[in-house]
GROMACS .gro file of C-alpha atoms in nm:
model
  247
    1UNK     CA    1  -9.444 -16.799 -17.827
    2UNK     CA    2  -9.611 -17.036 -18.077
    3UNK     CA    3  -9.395 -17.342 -17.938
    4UNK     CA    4  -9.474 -17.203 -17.550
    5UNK     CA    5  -9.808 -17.230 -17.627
    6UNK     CA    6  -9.795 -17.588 -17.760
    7UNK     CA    7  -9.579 -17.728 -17.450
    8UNK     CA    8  -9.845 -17.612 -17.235
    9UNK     CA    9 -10.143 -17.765 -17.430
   10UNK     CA   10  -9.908 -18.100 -17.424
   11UNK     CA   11  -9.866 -18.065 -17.055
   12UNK     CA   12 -10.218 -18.006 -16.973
   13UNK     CA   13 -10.374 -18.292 -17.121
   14UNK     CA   14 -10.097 -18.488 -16.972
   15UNK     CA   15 -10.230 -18.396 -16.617
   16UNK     CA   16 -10.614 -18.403 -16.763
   17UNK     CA   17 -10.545 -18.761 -16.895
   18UNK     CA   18 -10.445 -18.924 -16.586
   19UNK     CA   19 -10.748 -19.025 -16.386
   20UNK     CA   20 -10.593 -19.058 -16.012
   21UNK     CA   21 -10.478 -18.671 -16.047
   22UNK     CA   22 -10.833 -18.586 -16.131
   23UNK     CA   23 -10.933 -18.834 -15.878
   24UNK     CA   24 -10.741 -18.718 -15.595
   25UNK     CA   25 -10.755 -18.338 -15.678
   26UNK     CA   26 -11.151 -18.370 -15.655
   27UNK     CA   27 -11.204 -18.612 -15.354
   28UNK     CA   28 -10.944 -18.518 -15.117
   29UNK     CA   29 -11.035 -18.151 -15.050
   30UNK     CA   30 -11.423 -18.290 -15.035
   31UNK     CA   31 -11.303 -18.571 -14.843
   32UNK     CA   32 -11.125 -18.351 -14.615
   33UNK     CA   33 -11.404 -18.086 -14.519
   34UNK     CA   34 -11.642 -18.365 -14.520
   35UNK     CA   35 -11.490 -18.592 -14.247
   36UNK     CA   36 -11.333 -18.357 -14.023
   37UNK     CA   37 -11.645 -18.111 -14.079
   38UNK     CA   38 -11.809 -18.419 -13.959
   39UNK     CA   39 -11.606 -18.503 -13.675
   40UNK     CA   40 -11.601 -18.152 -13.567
   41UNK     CA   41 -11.954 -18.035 -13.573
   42UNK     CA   42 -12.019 -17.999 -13.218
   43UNK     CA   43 -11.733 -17.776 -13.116
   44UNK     CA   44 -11.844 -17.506 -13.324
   45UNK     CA   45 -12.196 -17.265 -13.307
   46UNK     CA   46 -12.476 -17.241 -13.544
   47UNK     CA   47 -12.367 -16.916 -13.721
   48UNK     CA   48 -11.997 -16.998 -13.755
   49UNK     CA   49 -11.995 -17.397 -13.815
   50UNK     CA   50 -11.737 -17.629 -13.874
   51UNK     CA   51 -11.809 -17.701 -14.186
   52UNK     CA   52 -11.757 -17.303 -14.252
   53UNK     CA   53 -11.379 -17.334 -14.103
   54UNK     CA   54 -11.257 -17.625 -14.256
   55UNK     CA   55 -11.446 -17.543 -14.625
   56UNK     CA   56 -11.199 -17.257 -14.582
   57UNK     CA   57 -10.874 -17.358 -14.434
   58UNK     CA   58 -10.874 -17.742 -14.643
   59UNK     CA   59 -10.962 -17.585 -14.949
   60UNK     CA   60 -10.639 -17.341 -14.906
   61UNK     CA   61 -10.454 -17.670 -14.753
   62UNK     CA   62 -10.545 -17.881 -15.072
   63UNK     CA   63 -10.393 -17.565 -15.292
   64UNK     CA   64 -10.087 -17.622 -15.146
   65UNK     CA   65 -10.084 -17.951 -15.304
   66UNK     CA   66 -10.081 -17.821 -15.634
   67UNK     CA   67  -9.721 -17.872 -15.547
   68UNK     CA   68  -9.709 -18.212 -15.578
   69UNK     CA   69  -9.900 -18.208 -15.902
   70UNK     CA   70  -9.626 -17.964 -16.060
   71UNK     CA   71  -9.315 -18.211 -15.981
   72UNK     CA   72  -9.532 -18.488 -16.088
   73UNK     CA   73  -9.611 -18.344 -16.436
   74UNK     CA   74  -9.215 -18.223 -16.429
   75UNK     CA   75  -9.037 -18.544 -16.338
   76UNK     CA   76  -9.265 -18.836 -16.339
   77UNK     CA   77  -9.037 -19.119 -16.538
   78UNK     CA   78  -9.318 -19.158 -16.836
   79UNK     CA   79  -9.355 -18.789 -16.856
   80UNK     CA   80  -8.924 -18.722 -16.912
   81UNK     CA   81  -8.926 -18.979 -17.170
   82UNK     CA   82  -9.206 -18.800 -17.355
   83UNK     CA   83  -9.015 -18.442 -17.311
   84UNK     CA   84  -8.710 -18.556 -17.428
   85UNK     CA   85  -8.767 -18.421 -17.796
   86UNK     CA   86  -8.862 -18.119 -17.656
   87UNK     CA   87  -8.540 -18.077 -17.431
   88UNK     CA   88  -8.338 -18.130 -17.792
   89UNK     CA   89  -8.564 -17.927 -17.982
   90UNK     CA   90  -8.442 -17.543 -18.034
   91UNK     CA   91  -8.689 -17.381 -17.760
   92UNK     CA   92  -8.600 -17.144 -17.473
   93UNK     CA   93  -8.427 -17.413 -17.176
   94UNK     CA   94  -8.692 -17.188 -16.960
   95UNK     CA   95  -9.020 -17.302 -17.155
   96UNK     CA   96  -8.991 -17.632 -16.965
   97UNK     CA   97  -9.060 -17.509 -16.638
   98UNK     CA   98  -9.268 -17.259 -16.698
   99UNK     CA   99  -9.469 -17.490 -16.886
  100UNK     CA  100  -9.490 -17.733 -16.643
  101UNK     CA  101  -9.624 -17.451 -16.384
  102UNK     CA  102  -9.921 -17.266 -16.609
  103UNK     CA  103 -10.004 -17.642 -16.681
  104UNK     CA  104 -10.041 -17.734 -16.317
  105UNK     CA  105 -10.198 -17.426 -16.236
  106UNK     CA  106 -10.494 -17.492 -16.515
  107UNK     CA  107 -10.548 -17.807 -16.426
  108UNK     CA  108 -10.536 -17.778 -16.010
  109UNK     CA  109 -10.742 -17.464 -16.020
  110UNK     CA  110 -11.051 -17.596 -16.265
  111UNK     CA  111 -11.091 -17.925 -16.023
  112UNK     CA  112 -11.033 -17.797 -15.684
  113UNK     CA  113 -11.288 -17.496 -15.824
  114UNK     CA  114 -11.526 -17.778 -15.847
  115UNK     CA  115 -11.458 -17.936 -15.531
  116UNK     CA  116 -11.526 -17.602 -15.391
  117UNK     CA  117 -11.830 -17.559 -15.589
  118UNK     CA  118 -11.981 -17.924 -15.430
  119UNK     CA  119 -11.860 -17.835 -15.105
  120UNK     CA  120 -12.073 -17.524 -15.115
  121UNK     CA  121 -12.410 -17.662 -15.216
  122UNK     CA  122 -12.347 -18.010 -14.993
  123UNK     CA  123 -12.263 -17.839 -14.680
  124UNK     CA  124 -12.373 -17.510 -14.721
  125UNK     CA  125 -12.032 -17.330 -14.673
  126UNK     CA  126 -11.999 -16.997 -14.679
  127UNK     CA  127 -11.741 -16.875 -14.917
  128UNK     CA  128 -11.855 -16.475 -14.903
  129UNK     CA  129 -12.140 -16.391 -15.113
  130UNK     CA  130 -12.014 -16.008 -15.224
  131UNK     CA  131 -11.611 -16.119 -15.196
  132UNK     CA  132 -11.658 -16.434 -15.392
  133UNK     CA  133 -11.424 -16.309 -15.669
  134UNK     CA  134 -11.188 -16.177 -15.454
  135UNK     CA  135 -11.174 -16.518 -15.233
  136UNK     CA  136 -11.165 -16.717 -15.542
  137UNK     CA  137 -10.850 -16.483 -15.654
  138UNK     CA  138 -10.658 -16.517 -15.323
  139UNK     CA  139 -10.758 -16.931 -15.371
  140UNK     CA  140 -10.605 -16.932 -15.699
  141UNK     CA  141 -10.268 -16.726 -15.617
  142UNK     CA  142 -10.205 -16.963 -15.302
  143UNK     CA  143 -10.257 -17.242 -15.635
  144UNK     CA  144 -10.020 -17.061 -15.793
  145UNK     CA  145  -9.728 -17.036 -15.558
  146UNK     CA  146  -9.697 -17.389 -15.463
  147UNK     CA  147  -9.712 -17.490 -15.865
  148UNK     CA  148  -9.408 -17.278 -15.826
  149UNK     CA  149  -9.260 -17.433 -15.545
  150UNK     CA  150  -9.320 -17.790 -15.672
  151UNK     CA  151  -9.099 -17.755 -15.955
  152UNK     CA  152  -8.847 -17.537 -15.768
  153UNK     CA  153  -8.833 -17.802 -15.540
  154UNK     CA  154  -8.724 -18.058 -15.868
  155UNK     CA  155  -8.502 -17.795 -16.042
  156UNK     CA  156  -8.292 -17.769 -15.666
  157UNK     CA  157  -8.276 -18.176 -15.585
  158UNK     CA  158  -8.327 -18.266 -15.965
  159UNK     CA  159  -8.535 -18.594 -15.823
  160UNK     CA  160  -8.918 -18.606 -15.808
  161UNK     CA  161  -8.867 -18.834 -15.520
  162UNK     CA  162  -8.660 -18.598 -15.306
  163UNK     CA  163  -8.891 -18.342 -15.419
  164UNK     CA  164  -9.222 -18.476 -15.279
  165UNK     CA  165  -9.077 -18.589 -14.932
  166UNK     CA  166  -8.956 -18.195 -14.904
  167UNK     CA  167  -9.295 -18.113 -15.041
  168UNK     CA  168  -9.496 -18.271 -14.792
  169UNK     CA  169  -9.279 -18.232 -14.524
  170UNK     CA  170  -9.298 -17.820 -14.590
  171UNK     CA  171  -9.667 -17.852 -14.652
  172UNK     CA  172  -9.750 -18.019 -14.362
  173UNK     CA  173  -9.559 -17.775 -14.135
  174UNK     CA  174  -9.722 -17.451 -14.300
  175UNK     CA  175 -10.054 -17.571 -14.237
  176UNK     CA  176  -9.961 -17.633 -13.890
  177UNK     CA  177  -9.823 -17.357 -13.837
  178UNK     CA  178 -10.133 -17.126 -14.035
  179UNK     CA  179 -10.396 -17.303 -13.810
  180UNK     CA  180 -10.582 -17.434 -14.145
  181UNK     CA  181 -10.582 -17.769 -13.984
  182UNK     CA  182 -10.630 -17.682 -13.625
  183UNK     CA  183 -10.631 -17.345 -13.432
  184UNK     CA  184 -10.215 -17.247 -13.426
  185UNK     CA  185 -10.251 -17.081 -13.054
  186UNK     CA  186 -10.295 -17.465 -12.924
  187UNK     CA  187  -9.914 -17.486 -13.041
  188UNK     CA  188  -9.791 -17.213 -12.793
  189UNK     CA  189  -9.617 -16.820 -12.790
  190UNK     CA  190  -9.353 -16.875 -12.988
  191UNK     CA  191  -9.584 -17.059 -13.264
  192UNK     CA  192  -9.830 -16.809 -13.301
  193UNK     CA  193  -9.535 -16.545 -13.328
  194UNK     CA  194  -9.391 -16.781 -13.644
  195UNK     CA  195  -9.756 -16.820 -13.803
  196UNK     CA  196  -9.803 -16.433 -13.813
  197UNK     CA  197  -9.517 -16.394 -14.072
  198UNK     CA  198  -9.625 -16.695 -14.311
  199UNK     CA  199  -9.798 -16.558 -14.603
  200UNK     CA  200 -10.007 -16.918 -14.578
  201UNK     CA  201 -10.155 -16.758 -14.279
  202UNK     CA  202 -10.232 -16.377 -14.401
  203UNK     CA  203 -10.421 -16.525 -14.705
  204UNK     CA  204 -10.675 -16.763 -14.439
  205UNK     CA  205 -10.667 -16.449 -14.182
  206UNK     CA  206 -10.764 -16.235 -14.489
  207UNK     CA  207 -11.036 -16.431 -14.631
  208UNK     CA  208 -11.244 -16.510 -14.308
  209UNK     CA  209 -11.245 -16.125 -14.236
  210UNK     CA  210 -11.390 -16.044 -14.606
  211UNK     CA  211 -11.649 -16.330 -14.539
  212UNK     CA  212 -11.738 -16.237 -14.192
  213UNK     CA  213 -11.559 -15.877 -14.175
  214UNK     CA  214 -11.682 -15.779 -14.522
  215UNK     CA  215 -11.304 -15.645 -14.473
  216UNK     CA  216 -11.107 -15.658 -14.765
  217UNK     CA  217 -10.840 -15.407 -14.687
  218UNK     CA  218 -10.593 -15.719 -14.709
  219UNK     CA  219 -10.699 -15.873 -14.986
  220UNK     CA  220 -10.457 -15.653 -15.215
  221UNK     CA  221 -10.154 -15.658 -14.991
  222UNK     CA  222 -10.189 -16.025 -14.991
  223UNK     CA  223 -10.290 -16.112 -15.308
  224UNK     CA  224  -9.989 -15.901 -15.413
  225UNK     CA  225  -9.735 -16.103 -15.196
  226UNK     CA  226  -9.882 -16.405 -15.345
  227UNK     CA  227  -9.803 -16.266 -15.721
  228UNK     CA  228  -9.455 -16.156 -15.608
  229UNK     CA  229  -9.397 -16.493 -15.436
  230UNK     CA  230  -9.506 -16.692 -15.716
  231UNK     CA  231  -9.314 -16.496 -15.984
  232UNK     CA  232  -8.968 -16.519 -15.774
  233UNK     CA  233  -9.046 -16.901 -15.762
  234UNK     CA  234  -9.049 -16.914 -16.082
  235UNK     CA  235  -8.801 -16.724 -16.222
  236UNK     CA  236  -8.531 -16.912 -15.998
  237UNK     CA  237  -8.675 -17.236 -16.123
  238UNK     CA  238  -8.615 -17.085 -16.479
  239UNK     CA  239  -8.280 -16.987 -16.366
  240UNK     CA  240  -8.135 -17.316 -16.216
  241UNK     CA  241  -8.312 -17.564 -16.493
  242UNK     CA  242  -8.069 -17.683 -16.688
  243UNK     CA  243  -8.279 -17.935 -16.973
  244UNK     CA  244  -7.915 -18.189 -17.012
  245UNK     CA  245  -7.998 -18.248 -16.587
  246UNK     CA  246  -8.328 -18.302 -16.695
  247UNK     CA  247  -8.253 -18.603 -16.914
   0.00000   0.00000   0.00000
């Protein structure tokens, strides 16, 4: 586990070296509540603002970008020719992807914690005072799956091109379809029926009823589904890497 360890140091200062990822994975969740937070102020009251909302559903939307970071750090050009000694090199063919996952998770998590953190004290979001941890948890496993998915999505197509179109095509659609970018019943019946089943959508519905609820009868359920998500993500990504593809 020595060598596990080691890859994932490697890969984690790979993604804490490169200033546009730490760039964009601060300022685009701020960005995001801040502008349409803005733009949106009147529609909502005094007790429930916008900035509430959207601190919620665009911090959870900018988790699901962790995706991009994971086939990034998996297939980038520069970052295949520096893991080429390591695809040679007698390790586990699974370490790879699994590596590239904890290390996306790390980093995503720490920075979008502080975007969260700066969103709080800037616009005075509410992010549940007595369910913080358990908020913060169902944040972090929503991190978690799409880490996953992003380098299931390069182990299927085996291009980090391919990848990110599918990635931000899927992304895109799920936070349609969750109402973390607008309410989902604008979209119609037979939307709303779709959103109910997306996990995206029970981990928003469950974390405005624990701030506003102080209901957290969800929380485990979904932060459960999350876990076993994440984990089935993975292992098929273990599964279908194959490190002579990866070359």
């Amino acid at each position: 586990m020595y060598r596990l360890v080691k890859i994932i140091q490697r890969d984690t200062i790979n993604l804490l070296t490169n200033p546009m990822w730490i760039f964009f994975s601060l300022m685009f969740p701020f960005l995001l509540v801040a502008i349409l937070g803005f733009l949106t102020e009147g529609l909502y009251g005094d007790y429930f603002t916008s900035y509430d909302y959207y601190g919620v559903t665009l911090m959870l939307f900018s988790a699901m970008y962790a995706g991009t970071f994971s086939a990034n750090s998996f297939m980038e050009e520069k970052i295949k020719r520096a893991n080429l000694r390591i695809v040679y090199s007698p390790i586990r063919n699974w370490f790879i992807p699994f590596s590239k996952v904890i290390a996306t998770f790390i980093f995503s998590t720490f920075f979008y914690t502080i975007a969260a953190v700066i969103c709080h004290f800037l616009f005075q979001i509410r992010f549940g005072d007595e369910k913080l941890l358990q908020i913060w948890l169902l944040f972090i496993g929503m991190n978690l799956l799409f880490s996953c998915i992003g380098v299931l999505m390069c182990c299927i197509f085996r291009s980090e091109g391919v990848a990110n179109q599918i990635l931000s095509i899927l992304t895109a659609a799920l936070a349609m379809l969750s109402g973390l970018l607008f309410p989902v019943a604008n979209l119609g019946e037979t939307f709303i029926k779709i959103s109910k089943w997306l996990p995206t959508t029970k981990v928003a519905q469950t974390v405005f009823e624990m701030i506003y609820d102080q209901n957290a009868a969800n929380f485990l359920p979904v932060f459960m589904l999350l876990l076993i998500l994440s984990g089935l993500m993975m292992t098929v990504s273990m599964i279908l890497f194959n490190g002579e593809e990866y070359v």
